[in-house]
Coordinates of C-alpha atoms in Angstrom, one line a residue:
M122 CA 90.5 78.4 78.2
F123 CA 94.2 78.5 78.7
I124 CA 94.3 82.3 77.0
K125 CA 91.5 82.8 79.8
L126 CA 93.7 81.1 82.6
L127 CA 97.1 83.8 81.3
V128 CA 95.0 86.6 80.8
H129 CA 93.7 86.0 84.2
L130 CA 97.6 85.1 86.0
S131 CA 99.2 88.2 83.8
R132 CA 96.3 90.0 85.9
I133 CA 97.1 89.5 88.9
F134 CA 100.3 89.6 89.0
V135 CA 101.1 93.0 86.8
G136 CA 97.9 94.7 89.4
A137 CA 100.3 93.2 92.3
M138 CA 103.5 94.4 91.2
F139 CA 102.2 98.2 90.3
V140 CA 100.2 98.4 94.1
F141 CA 103.4 96.5 95.5
S142 CA 106.0 99.3 93.7
G143 CA 102.8 102.1 94.5
F144 CA 102.9 101.5 98.3
V145 CA 107.0 100.8 98.9
K146 CA 107.1 104.8 97.7
L147 CA 104.0 106.2 98.4
V148 CA 105.1 105.8 101.9
D149 CA 108.6 107.7 101.2
P150 CA 107.1 109.9 98.0
I151 CA 110.2 112.5 99.4
G152 CA 112.4 109.4 98.7
S153 CA 111.4 109.2 94.8
Q154 CA 111.7 113.6 94.9
Y155 CA 115.0 113.1 95.3
K156 CA 115.1 110.0 92.6
F157 CA 114.2 112.1 90.0
E158 CA 116.0 114.3 90.8
E159 CA 119.0 112.7 90.3
Y160 CA 117.4 112.0 86.9
F161 CA 116.5 115.3 86.2
G162 CA 120.3 116.4 86.9
E163 CA 122.4 117.2 84.5
S164 CA 125.0 114.6 84.8
V165 CA 121.8 111.6 83.5
L166 CA 118.7 113.7 80.7
N167 CA 119.8 117.5 82.0
L168 CA 116.4 118.7 82.4
E169 CA 117.5 120.4 86.0
F170 CA 114.1 123.3 85.2
L171 CA 112.2 120.0 86.3
I172 CA 113.9 119.7 89.5
P173 CA 111.7 122.1 91.3
Y174 CA 108.4 120.0 90.8
A175 CA 110.2 116.9 91.1
L176 CA 108.4 116.7 94.2
P177 CA 104.9 116.9 93.1
F178 CA 105.6 114.9 89.6
S179 CA 106.6 112.0 92.4
I180 CA 103.1 111.8 94.0
V181 CA 101.2 112.0 91.1
L182 CA 103.3 109.3 89.4
I183 CA 103.2 107.4 93.0
I184 CA 99.6 107.6 93.0
A185 CA 98.8 106.6 89.6
E186 CA 100.7 104.1 90.0
I187 CA 99.5 102.0 92.9
M188 CA 95.5 103.1 91.9
L189 CA 96.2 101.8 87.8
G190 CA 97.3 98.5 90.2
V191 CA 94.6 99.0 92.3
M192 CA 91.7 99.5 89.1
L193 CA 93.4 96.2 87.1
L194 CA 93.0 94.4 90.2
L195 CA 89.5 95.0 90.5
G196 CA 88.4 95.6 87.0
Y197 CA 87.4 98.8 86.9
K198 CA 88.0 100.7 83.3
S199 CA 89.6 98.4 82.5
K200 CA 90.5 99.1 78.6
I201 CA 91.7 103.2 80.4
T202 CA 93.8 100.8 82.5
V203 CA 96.1 99.1 80.2
W204 CA 96.6 101.5 78.2
S205 CA 98.2 103.8 81.5
L206 CA 99.7 100.8 82.9
L207 CA 101.3 100.2 78.5
G208 CA 102.5 104.1 79.3
L209 CA 103.4 104.4 82.8
T210 CA 105.6 101.1 82.5
T211 CA 107.1 102.8 78.8
I212 CA 107.9 105.3 80.6
F213 CA 109.8 103.6 83.5
L214 CA 111.6 101.6 80.9
F215 CA 113.4 103.7 79.3
L216 CA 114.4 105.6 81.7
T217 CA 115.7 102.1 83.8
W218 CA 117.7 101.4 79.5
Y219 CA 118.5 105.0 79.8
S220 CA 120.2 104.3 83.5
A221 CA 121.7 101.0 83.0
Y222 CA 123.0 101.6 79.3
Y223 CA 124.8 104.8 80.4
N224 CA 125.3 103.6 83.6
K225 CA 124.0 106.9 85.0
V226 CA 121.6 105.9 87.8
T227 CA 122.9 102.9 90.1
D228 CA 119.1 102.3 91.3
C229 CA 116.3 103.6 89.9
G230 CA 114.3 103.4 92.9
C231 CA 111.4 101.2 91.1
F232 CA 110.5 99.5 94.7
G233 CA 112.0 102.2 97.0
D234 CA 115.0 101.7 99.4
A235 CA 112.5 97.9 100.5
I236 CA 114.1 96.4 97.9
K237 CA 117.1 97.4 95.6
L238 CA 117.4 96.2 91.6
T239 CA 120.3 97.1 89.7
P240 CA 119.1 99.1 86.1
W241 CA 119.8 96.2 84.1
E242 CA 117.4 94.0 86.5
T243 CA 115.1 96.5 86.7
F244 CA 115.2 96.8 82.9
W245 CA 114.1 93.2 81.8
K246 CA 111.6 93.6 85.1
N247 CA 110.0 96.1 82.8
V248 CA 110.3 94.4 80.0
L249 CA 108.5 90.7 81.6
L250 CA 105.7 93.6 82.9
I251 CA 105.3 95.5 79.2
A252 CA 105.0 91.8 77.7
L253 CA 102.1 90.8 80.0
I254 CA 100.7 94.9 79.4
I255 CA 100.5 93.7 75.7
L256 CA 98.6 90.4 76.7
L257 CA 96.0 92.0 78.8
L258 CA 95.9 94.9 76.0
F259 CA 94.9 92.6 72.9
R260 CA 92.9 90.1 75.9
V261 CA 91.3 93.7 77.2
K262 CA 87.3 91.9 77.1
D263 CA 88.4 88.9 79.1
I264 CA 88.8 91.3 82.4
K265 CA 85.9 91.9 83.8
E266 CA 85.1 93.3 87.3
I267 CA 85.1 90.8 90.2
L268 CA 82.6 93.1 92.5
S269 CA 79.4 95.4 91.2
K270 CA 79.8 98.6 89.7
K271 CA 78.9 100.6 92.7
V272 CA 80.9 98.6 94.8
T273 CA 84.2 98.7 92.9
L274 CA 84.0 102.0 92.0
A275 CA 83.8 102.6 95.9
I276 CA 86.6 101.3 96.8
T277 CA 88.6 102.7 93.8
L278 CA 87.8 105.8 95.0
L279 CA 87.9 105.0 99.2
S280 CA 91.4 103.7 97.9
L281 CA 92.5 107.0 96.0
I282 CA 91.1 109.1 99.8
S283 CA 93.8 106.4 101.5
F284 CA 96.9 107.3 99.0
S285 CA 96.6 111.0 98.6
Y286 CA 96.1 111.6 102.9
I287 CA 99.1 108.9 103.4
T288 CA 100.7 111.1 101.5
Y289 CA 99.7 114.6 102.9
H290 CA 100.1 112.5 106.5
V291 CA 104.2 111.3 105.4
L292 CA 105.5 114.4 104.1
N293 CA 103.8 116.1 106.8
H294 CA 105.6 113.8 109.4
L295 CA 107.9 111.0 108.5
P296 CA 107.6 107.4 106.3
I297 CA 105.4 105.4 108.2
I298 CA 107.8 102.3 107.3
D299 CA 111.4 103.3 107.1
F300 CA 113.5 100.6 105.1
R301 CA 116.4 102.3 105.3
A302 CA 119.7 101.4 107.0
Y303 CA 119.0 105.1 109.7
A304 CA 115.7 103.2 110.7
V305 CA 114.3 103.1 114.3
G306 CA 116.4 100.4 115.9
K307 CA 119.7 100.4 113.5
N308 CA 122.4 100.1 114.4
I309 CA 124.5 102.6 113.1
P310 CA 128.4 100.9 113.2
E311 CA 126.9 97.7 112.1
G312 CA 125.8 99.2 109.1
M313 CA 129.3 100.4 107.9
E314 CA 130.7 97.0 108.0
Y315 CA 131.3 95.3 104.0
P316 CA 130.1 92.0 103.6
E317 CA 131.1 89.3 103.3
D318 CA 130.8 90.0 100.1
P319 CA 133.0 91.9 97.1
N320 CA 130.4 92.8 94.9
E321 CA 128.2 94.3 97.5
M322 CA 128.6 97.5 99.4
P323 CA 127.3 98.4 102.7
A324 CA 123.9 99.9 104.0
V325 CA 125.7 102.9 105.6
K326 CA 128.1 104.4 103.2
D327 CA 129.9 107.7 103.8
F328 CA 128.8 108.9 106.6
F329 CA 131.1 110.8 109.0
L330 CA 130.5 113.2 111.5
E331 CA 133.5 116.2 111.7
D332 CA 133.8 119.6 112.5
T333 CA 136.2 122.0 111.2
Q334 CA 139.2 120.2 112.5
N335 CA 139.0 116.2 113.9
D336 CA 136.5 113.5 112.3
L337 CA 134.1 113.1 115.2
T338 CA 131.9 109.7 114.5
S339 CA 133.3 106.8 116.6
E340 CA 133.1 109.2 119.3
I341 CA 130.0 110.9 118.6
L342 CA 128.7 106.6 118.4
A343 CA 129.9 105.5 121.6
M344 CA 127.9 107.9 123.7
N345 CA 125.3 106.5 125.7
K346 CA 122.7 109.3 124.7
V347 CA 122.7 111.8 121.8
L348 CA 120.2 114.2 119.9
L349 CA 121.5 114.9 116.5
V350 CA 119.2 118.6 114.4
I351 CA 119.8 117.4 110.6
V352 CA 119.6 120.2 108.8
Y353 CA 120.9 119.1 105.2
D354 CA 120.6 122.7 103.5
I355 CA 120.5 125.4 105.4
E356 CA 118.9 127.3 102.3
K357 CA 116.1 124.6 102.0
S358 CA 114.4 124.5 105.9
D359 CA 111.7 125.2 107.2
K360 CA 113.3 128.1 109.3
E361 CA 110.1 128.6 111.6
A362 CA 111.1 124.9 112.8
F363 CA 113.5 126.5 114.4
A364 CA 112.1 127.9 117.8
Q365 CA 110.6 124.1 118.4
I366 CA 114.3 122.9 117.9
K367 CA 115.8 125.0 120.8
K368 CA 113.1 124.2 123.1
V369 CA 113.8 120.3 122.5
A370 CA 117.8 120.5 122.7
D371 CA 117.6 123.0 126.0
Q372 CA 115.6 120.3 127.0
A373 CA 117.9 117.1 125.6
I374 CA 121.0 118.6 127.1
K375 CA 119.3 119.1 130.7
K376 CA 118.7 115.2 130.6
G377 CA 122.5 114.7 129.9
Y378 CA 122.2 114.5 126.0
N379 CA 124.9 115.5 123.4
V380 CA 123.7 117.2 121.8
Y381 CA 124.9 118.4 117.7
G382 CA 123.5 119.7 114.8
V383 CA 124.6 118.0 111.0
S384 CA 124.5 119.9 108.1
A385 CA 125.6 120.2 104.3
S386 CA 125.6 124.2 104.8
F387 CA 128.9 126.1 104.6
E388 CA 129.6 127.1 107.9
D389 CA 129.3 131.1 107.6
D390 CA 126.3 130.3 106.8
L391 CA 126.0 127.3 110.2
I392 CA 127.4 130.6 112.4
L393 CA 124.4 132.7 111.8
M394 CA 121.7 130.7 112.0
Q395 CA 123.3 129.4 115.4
N396 CA 123.2 133.3 116.6
K397 CA 120.3 133.7 115.0
Y398 CA 117.8 131.2 117.0
D399 CA 120.6 130.9 120.1
L400 CA 120.8 127.3 119.6
P401 CA 122.7 126.0 121.9
F402 CA 124.6 123.4 120.2
N403 CA 127.2 123.6 117.3
F404 CA 126.7 121.8 114.1
L405 CA 129.1 119.2 112.4
F406 CA 129.8 118.4 109.1
C407 CA 128.5 115.1 107.0
D408 CA 127.5 114.6 103.2
S409 CA 124.0 116.3 102.0
T410 CA 123.2 112.8 100.4
T411 CA 123.8 110.7 103.7
L412 CA 121.9 113.1 105.8
K413 CA 118.6 113.5 103.2
T414 CA 119.4 109.0 104.2
M415 CA 118.9 109.8 107.1
I416 CA 115.8 111.7 107.5
R417 CA 113.8 112.8 105.3
A418 CA 112.7 116.1 107.3
N419 CA 114.2 119.7 106.8
P420 CA 115.3 119.8 109.6
G421 CA 114.7 116.4 111.2
I422 CA 116.1 115.1 115.0
M423 CA 117.6 111.9 115.4
T424 CA 118.9 110.7 118.7
L425 CA 120.9 108.0 119.8
S426 CA 122.4 105.2 121.8
K427 CA 125.9 103.6 121.6
G428 CA 125.4 103.9 117.6
T429 CA 121.7 102.5 117.3
V430 CA 119.1 104.3 115.9
T431 CA 116.1 105.0 119.3
G432 CA 114.0 108.3 117.5
K433 CA 113.7 110.3 115.0
W434 CA 110.8 112.9 114.4
N435 CA 109.8 115.5 111.4
W436 CA 110.6 119.1 113.9
K437 CA 107.0 119.1 113.4
D438 CA 106.3 116.7 115.9
A439 CA 109.1 118.8 118.1
D440 CA 106.5 118.6 120.9
D441 CA 105.9 114.5 120.7
I442 CA 109.4 113.9 121.7
E443 CA 109.7 112.4 124.7
L444 CA 113.4 111.8 126.0

């Protein structure tokens, strides 16, 4: 009786953990893409040939993670589900051990940007999960479907369709839930302040807005109406976007906004693009990682009022912007 209760509780805990972990990454798969690009990089696993495949790899892994959690909770295909959970968690365990032991990646991203854990905290979390999954593996006969087979199959398929649609939506727009320090309503200067705990870092790091001669960060963050066109990398940007960007920028200038482009690309490339598309603003410079954290679009549009984020849009949603 005690073993069955332990199996039941383990099933709920493991299933809920996988659903939650998968969901917070599902709403922002590009964040997972950036994390896997970091893992695949020369300084970590040295598998740079995999970097172009980081996004599809992230999507498959995220949907597998959340679907396995759903299937475990439902009791659907329990043997295959538990073995798959063991395999997936073993991969996570290796990555988190590697990150922790060699101090390569300071945030594994296992809960996206929702909850930050150190590599060692994540490693021991995965150790606990593997222990519980092994228990489930030995007692897989106790994992029964909680609903009829037809209903269980219907919920499983509906979940897969729903999660796939969410992925498609956020890739073409922006994350449906923004856990980052640049979410709408967040104040950037407040985020740059150091916490009282000396071991903690500010939520906003490496944020600056510079031209070729001056740091304009404080000046721009004090302005009442600012529109930033964020292009973290010109080479990787959607070139078809800039006709729309020009329309938004022209409209913003008419309404009294101070409009700036922000990029980490080379100045000569920025000037060429500015002239090619007749963009009515100059570009400032900022760190590439910071720009990718600010908005999951390339290019993306952000409005500020005295340092507070008042709006964020993927360029594809430019027609929906109301200034």
